[in-house]
Structure formats: structure tokens, C-alpha cells
CSV table of N, CA, C and O in Angstrom, one decimal:
chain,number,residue,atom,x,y,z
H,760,UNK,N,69.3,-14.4,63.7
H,760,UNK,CA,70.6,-13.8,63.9
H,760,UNK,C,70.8,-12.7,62.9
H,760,UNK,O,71.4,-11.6,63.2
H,761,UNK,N,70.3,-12.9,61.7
H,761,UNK,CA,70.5,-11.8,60.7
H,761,UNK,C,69.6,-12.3,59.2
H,761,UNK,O,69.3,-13.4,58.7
H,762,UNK,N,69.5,-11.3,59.0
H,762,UNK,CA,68.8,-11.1,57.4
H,762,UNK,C,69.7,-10.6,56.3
H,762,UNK,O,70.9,-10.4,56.5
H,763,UNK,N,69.3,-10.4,55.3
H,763,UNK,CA,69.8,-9.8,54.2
H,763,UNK,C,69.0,-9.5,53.3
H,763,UNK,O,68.4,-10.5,52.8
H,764,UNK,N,68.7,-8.0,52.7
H,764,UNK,CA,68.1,-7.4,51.9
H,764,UNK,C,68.3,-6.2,51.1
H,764,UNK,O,68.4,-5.0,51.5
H,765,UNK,N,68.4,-6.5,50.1
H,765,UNK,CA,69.3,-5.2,49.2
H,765,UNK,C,70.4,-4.9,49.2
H,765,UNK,O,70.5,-3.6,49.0
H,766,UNK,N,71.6,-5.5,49.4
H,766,UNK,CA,72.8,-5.9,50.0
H,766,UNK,C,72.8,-5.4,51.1
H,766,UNK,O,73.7,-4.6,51.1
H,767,UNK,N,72.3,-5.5,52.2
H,767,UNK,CA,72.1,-5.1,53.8
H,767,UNK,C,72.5,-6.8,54.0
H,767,UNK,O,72.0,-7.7,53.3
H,768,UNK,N,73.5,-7.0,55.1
H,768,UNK,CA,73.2,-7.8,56.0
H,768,UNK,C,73.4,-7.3,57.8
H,768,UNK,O,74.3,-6.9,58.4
H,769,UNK,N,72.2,-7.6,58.0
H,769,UNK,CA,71.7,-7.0,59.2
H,769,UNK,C,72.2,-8.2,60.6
H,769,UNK,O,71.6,-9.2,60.8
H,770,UNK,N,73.3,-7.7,61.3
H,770,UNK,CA,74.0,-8.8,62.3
H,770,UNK,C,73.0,-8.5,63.6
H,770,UNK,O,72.6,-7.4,63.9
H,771,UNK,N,72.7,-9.3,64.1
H,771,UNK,CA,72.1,-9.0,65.8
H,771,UNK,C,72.8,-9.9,66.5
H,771,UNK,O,73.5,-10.8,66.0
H,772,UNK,N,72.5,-9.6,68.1
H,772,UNK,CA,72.5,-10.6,69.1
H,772,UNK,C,74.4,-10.5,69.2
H,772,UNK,O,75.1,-9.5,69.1
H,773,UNK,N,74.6,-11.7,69.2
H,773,UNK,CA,76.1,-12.0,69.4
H,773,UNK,C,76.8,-12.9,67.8
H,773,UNK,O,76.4,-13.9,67.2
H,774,UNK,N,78.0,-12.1,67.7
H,774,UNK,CA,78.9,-12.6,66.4
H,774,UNK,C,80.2,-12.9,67.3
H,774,UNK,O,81.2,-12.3,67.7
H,775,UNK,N,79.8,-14.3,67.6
H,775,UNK,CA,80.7,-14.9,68.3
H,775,UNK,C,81.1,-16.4,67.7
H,775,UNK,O,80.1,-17.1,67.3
H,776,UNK,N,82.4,-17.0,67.5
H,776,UNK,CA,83.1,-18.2,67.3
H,776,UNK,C,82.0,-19.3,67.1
H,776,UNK,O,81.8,-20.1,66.1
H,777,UNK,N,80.9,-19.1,68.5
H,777,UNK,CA,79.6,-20.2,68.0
H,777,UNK,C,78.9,-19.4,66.7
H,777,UNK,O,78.3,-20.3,66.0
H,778,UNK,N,78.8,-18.5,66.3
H,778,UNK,CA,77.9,-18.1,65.1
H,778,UNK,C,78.2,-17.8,64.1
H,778,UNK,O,77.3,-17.5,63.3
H,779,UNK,N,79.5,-17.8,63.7
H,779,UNK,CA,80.6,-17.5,62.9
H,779,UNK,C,80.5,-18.2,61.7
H,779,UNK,O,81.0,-17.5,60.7
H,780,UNK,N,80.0,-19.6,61.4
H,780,UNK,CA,80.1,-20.6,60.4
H,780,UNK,C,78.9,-20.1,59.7
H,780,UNK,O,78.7,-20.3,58.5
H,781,UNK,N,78.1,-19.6,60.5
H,781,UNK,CA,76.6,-20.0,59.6
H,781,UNK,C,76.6,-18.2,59.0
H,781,UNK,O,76.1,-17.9,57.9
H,782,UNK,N,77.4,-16.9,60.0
H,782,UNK,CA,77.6,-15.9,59.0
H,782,UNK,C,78.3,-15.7,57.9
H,782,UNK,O,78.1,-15.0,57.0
H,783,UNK,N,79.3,-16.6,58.1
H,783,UNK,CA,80.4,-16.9,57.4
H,783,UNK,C,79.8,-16.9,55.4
H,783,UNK,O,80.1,-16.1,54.5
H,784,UNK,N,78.9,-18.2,55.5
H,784,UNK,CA,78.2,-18.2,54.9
H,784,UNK,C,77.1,-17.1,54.2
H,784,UNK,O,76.9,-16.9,53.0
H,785,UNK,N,76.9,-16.8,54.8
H,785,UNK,CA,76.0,-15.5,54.8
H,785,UNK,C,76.6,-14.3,54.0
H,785,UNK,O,76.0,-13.6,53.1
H,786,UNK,N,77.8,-14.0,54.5
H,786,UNK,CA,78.4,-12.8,54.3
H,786,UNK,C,78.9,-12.9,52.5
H,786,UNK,O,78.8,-11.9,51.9
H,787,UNK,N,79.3,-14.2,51.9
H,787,UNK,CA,79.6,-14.6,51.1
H,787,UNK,C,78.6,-15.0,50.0
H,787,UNK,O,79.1,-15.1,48.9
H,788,UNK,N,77.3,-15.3,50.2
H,788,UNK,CA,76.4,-15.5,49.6
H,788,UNK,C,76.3,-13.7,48.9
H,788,UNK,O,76.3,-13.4,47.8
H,789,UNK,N,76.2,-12.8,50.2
H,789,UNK,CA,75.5,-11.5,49.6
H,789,UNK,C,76.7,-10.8,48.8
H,789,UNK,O,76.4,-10.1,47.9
H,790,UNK,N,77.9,-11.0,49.2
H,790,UNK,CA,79.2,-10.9,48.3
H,790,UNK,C,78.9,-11.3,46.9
H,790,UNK,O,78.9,-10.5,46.0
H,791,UNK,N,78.6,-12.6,46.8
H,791,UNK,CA,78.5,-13.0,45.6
H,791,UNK,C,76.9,-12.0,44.6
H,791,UNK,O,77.0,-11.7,43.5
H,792,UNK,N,76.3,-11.9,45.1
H,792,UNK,CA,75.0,-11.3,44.7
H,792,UNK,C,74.9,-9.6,44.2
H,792,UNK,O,74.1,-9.0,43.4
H,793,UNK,N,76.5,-9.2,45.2
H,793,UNK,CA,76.5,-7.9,44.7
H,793,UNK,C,77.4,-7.1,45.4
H,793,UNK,O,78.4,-7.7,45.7
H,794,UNK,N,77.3,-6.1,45.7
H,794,UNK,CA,78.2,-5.3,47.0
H,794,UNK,C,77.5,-5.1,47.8
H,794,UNK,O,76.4,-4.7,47.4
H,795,UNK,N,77.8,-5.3,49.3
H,795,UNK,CA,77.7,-5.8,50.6
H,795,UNK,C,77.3,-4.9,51.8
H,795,UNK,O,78.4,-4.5,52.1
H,796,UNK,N,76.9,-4.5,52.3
H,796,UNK,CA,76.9,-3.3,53.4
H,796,UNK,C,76.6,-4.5,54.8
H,796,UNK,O,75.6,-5.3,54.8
H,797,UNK,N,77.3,-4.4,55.6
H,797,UNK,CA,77.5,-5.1,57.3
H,797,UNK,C,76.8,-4.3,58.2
H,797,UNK,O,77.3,-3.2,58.4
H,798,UNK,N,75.7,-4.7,58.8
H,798,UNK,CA,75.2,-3.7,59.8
H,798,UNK,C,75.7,-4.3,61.6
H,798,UNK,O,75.6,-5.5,61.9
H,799,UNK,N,76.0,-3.6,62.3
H,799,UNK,CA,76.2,-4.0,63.6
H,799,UNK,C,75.7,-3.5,64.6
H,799,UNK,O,76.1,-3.8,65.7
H,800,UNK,N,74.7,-2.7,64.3
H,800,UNK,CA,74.1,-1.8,64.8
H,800,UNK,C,73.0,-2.4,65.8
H,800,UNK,O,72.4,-1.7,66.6
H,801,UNK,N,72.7,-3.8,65.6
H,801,UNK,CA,71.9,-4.6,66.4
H,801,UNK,C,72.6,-5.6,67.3
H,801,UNK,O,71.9,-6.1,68.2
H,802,UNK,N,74.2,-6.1,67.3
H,802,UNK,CA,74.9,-6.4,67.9
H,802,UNK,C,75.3,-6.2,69.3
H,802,UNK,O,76.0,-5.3,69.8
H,803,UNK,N,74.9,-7.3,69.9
H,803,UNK,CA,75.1,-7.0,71.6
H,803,UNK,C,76.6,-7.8,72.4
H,803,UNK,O,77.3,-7.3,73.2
H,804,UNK,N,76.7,-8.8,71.8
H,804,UNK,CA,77.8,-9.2,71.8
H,804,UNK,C,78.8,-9.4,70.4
H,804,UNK,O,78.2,-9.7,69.4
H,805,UNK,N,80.5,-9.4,70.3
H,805,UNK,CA,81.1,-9.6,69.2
H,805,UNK,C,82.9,-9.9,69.7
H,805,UNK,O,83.6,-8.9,70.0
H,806,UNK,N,83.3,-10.8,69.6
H,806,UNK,CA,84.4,-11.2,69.3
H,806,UNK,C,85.3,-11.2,68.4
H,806,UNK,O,85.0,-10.7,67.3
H,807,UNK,N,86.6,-11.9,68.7
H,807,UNK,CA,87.3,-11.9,67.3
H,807,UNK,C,87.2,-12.9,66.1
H,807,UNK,O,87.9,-12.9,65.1
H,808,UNK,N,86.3,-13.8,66.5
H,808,UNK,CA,85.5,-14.4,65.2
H,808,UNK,C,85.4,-13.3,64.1
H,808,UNK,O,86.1,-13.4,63.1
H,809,UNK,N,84.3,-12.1,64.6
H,809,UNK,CA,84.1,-11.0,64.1
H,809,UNK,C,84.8,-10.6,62.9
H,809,UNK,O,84.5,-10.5,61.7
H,810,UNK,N,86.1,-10.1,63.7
H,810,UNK,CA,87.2,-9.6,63.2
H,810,UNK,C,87.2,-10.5,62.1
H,810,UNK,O,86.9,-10.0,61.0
H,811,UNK,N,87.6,-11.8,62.2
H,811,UNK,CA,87.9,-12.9,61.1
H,811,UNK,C,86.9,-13.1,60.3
H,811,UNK,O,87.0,-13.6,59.2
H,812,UNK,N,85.4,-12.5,61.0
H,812,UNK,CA,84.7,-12.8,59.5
H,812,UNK,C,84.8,-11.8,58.4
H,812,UNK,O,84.7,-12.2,57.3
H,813,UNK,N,85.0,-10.1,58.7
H,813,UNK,CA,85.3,-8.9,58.3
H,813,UNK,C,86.6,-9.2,57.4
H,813,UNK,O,86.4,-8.9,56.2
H,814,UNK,N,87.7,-9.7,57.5
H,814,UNK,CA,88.4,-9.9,56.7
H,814,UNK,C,88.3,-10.8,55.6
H,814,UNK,O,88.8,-10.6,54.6
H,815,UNK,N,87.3,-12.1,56.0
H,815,UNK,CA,86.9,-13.1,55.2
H,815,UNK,C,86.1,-12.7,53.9
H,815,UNK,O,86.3,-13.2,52.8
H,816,UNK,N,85.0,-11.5,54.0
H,816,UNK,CA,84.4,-10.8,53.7
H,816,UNK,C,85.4,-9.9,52.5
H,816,UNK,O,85.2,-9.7,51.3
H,817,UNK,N,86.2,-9.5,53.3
H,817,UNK,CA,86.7,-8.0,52.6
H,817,UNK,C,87.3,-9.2,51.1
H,817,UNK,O,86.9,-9.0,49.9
H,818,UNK,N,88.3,-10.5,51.3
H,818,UNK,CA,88.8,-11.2,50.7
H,818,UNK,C,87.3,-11.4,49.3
H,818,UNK,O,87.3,-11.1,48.1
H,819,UNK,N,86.4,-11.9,50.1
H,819,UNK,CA,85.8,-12.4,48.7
H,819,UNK,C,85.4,-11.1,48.3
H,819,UNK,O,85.4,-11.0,47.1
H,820,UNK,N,84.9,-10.2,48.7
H,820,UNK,CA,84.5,-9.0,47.9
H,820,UNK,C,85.7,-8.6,46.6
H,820,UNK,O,85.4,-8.5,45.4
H,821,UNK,N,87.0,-8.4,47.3
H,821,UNK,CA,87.7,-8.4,46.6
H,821,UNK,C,88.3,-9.2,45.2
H,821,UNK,O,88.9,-8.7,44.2
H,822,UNK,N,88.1,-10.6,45.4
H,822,UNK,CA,87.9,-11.5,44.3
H,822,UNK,C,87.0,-11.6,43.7
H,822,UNK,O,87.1,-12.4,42.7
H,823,UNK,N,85.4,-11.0,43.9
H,823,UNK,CA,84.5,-10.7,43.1
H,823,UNK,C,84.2,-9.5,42.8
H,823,UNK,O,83.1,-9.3,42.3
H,824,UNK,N,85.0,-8.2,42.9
H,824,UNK,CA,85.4,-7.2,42.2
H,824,UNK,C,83.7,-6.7,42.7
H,824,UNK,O,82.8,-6.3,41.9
H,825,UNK,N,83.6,-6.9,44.3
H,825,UNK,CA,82.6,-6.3,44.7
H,825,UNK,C,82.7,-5.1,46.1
H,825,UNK,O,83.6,-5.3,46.8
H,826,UNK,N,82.1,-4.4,46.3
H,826,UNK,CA,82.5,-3.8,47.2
H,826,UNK,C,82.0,-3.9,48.7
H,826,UNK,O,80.9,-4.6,48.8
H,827,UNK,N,82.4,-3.4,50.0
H,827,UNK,CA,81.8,-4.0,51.2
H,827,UNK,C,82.1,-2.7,52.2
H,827,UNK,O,83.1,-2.0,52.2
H,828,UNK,N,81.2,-2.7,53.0
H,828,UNK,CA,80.9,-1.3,53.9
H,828,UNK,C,80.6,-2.0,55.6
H,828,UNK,O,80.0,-3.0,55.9
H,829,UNK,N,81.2,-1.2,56.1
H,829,UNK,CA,80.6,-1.8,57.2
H,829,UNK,C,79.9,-0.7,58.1
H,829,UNK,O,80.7,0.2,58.4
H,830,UNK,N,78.4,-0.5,58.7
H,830,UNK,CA,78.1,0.2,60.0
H,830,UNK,C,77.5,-0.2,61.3
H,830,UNK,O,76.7,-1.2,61.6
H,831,UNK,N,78.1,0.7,62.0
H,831,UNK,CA,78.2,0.6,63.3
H,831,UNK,C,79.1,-0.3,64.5
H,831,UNK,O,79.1,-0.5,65.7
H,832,UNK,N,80.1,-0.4,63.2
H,832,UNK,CA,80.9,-0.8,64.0
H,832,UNK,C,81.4,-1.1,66.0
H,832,UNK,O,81.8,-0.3,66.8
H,833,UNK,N,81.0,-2.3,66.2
H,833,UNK,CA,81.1,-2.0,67.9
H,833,UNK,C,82.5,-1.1,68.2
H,833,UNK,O,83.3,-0.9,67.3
H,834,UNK,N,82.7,-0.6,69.6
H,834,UNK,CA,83.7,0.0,70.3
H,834,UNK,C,84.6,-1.1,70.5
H,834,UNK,O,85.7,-0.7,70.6
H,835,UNK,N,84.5,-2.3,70.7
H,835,UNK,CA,84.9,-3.3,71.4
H,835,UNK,C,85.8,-4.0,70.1
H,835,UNK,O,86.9,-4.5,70.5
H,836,UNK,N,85.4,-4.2,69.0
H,836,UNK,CA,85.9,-4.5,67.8
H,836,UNK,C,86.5,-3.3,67.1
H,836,UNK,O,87.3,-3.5,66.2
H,837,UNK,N,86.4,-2.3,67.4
H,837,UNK,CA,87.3,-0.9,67.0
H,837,UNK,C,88.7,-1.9,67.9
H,837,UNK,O,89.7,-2.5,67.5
H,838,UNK,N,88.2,-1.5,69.3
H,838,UNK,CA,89.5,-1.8,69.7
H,838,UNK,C,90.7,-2.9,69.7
H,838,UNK,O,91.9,-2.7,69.6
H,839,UNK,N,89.9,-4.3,69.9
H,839,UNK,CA,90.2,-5.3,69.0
H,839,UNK,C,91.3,-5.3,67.6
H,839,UNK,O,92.5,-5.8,67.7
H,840,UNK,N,90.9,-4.8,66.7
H,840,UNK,CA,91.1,-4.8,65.1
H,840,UNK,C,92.9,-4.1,65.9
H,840,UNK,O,94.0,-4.6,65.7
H,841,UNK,N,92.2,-2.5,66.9
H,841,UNK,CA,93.5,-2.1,66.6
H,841,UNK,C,95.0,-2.8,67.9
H,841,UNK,O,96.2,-2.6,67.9
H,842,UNK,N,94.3,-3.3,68.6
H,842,UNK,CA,95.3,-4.8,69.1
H,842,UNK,C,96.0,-5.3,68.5
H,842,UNK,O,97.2,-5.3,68.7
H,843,UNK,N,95.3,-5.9,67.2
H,843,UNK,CA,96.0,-6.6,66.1
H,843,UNK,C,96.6,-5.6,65.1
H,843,UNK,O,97.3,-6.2,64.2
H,844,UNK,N,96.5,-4.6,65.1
H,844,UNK,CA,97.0,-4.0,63.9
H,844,UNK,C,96.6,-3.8,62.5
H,844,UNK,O,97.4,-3.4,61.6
H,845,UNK,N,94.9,-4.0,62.6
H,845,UNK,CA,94.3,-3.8,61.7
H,845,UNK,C,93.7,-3.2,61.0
H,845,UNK,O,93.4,-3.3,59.9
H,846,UNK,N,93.4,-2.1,62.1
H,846,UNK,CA,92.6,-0.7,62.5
H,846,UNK,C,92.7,-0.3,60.9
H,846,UNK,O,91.6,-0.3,60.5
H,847,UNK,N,93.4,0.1,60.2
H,847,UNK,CA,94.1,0.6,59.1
H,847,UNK,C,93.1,-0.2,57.6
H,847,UNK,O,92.6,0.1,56.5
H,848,UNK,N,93.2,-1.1,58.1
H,848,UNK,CA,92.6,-2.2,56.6
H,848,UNK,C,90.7,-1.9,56.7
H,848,UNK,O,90.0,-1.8,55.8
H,849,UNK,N,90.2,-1.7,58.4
H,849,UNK,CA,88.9,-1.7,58.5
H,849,UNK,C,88.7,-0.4,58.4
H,849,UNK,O,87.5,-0.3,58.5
H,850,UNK,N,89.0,0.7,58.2
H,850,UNK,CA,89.0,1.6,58.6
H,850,UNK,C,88.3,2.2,57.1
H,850,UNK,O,87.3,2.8,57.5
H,851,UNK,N,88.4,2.2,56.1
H,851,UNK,CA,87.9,2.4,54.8
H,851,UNK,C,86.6,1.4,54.5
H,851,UNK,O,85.8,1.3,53.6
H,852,UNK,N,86.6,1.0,55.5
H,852,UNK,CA,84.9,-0.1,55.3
H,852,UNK,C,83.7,0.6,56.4
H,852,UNK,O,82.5,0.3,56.4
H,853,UNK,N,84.2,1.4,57.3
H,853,UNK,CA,83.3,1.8,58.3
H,853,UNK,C,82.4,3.2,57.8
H,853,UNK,O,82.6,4.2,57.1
H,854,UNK,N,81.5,2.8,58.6
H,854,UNK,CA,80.9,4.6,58.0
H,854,UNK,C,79.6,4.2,59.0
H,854,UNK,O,79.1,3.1,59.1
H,855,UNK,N,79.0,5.5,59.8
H,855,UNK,CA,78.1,5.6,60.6
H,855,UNK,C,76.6,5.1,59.9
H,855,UNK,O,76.5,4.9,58.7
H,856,UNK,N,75.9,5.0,60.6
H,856,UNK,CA,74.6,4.5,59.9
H,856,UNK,C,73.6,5.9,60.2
H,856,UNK,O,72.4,5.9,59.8
């Protein structure tokens, strides 16, 4: 589902509610290790798990006074975020690959 290397965590396949616990984890381990870069660029499916893990993320980066990037954001999760009204908070984590 994903790796992590040199603060890369590399998402594939689907970031969905089923896969969510075990990135969950993931995203927070490499948080704690350093500052963070989210790749989605291998992502075929993504829900609003997603969403919830990106914010989970931004939280602990933030309390470990680390920083977090996100690319490639899907179209589907652009749109999403801005349903919710979040477009604004992700929007400073995005950057093309």
C-alpha cells in the first residue's frame, strides 16, 4: 500500500476507511522521524478517510514542530476537502510533483 523513505510516504492503490488505520499509523511514525512529504501520485482510489487522515497528519506535524507537504493530490479529494470547506487549510500542503 505504501512505503516510506527519506520522509516520502508513497500512498498507492486505494486510501479508503478500510486502509485508513494501518496509514494512519504510518503517516505518524514518519511525522515523528522528521518532516513528511504525502505522495498520491500512485493513488487509484481515495475517500474521505483521506481527507481525515491529511488533517490527522497536519495535527501531529504540528505538535512535533514538523512540517508536511502533500503531492499529487487527487481531483476527487481537491473536490471533497472543498465540500467541506477545507480547501483553504490543504491548500498550503499541496505542491505538484
Amino acid at each position: 500500500m505504501s512505503d516510506g523513505d527519506n520522509g516520502v510516504l508513497r500512498l498507492s492503490d486505494k486510501v479508503t476507511m478500510q486502509t485508513a488505520r494501518a496509514l494512519l499509523e504510518q503517516g505518524r511514525a514518519g511525522i515523528a522521524a522528521g518532516d513528511l512529504t504525502v505522495d498520491f501520485s500512485a493513488v487509484t482510489t481515495a475517500d474521505s478517510a483521506a481527507l481525515a487522515l491529511l488533517l490527522d497528519w497536519m495535527r501531529a506535524a504540528r505538535a512535533n514542530g514538523r512540517q508536511i507537504r502533500v503531492c499529487d493530490l487527487p481531483p476527487s479529494l481537491s473536490s471533497l476537502a472543498q465540500l467541506y470547506g477545507i480547501e483553504d487549510m490543504l491548500s498550503p500542503l499541496t505542491q505538484a510533483s
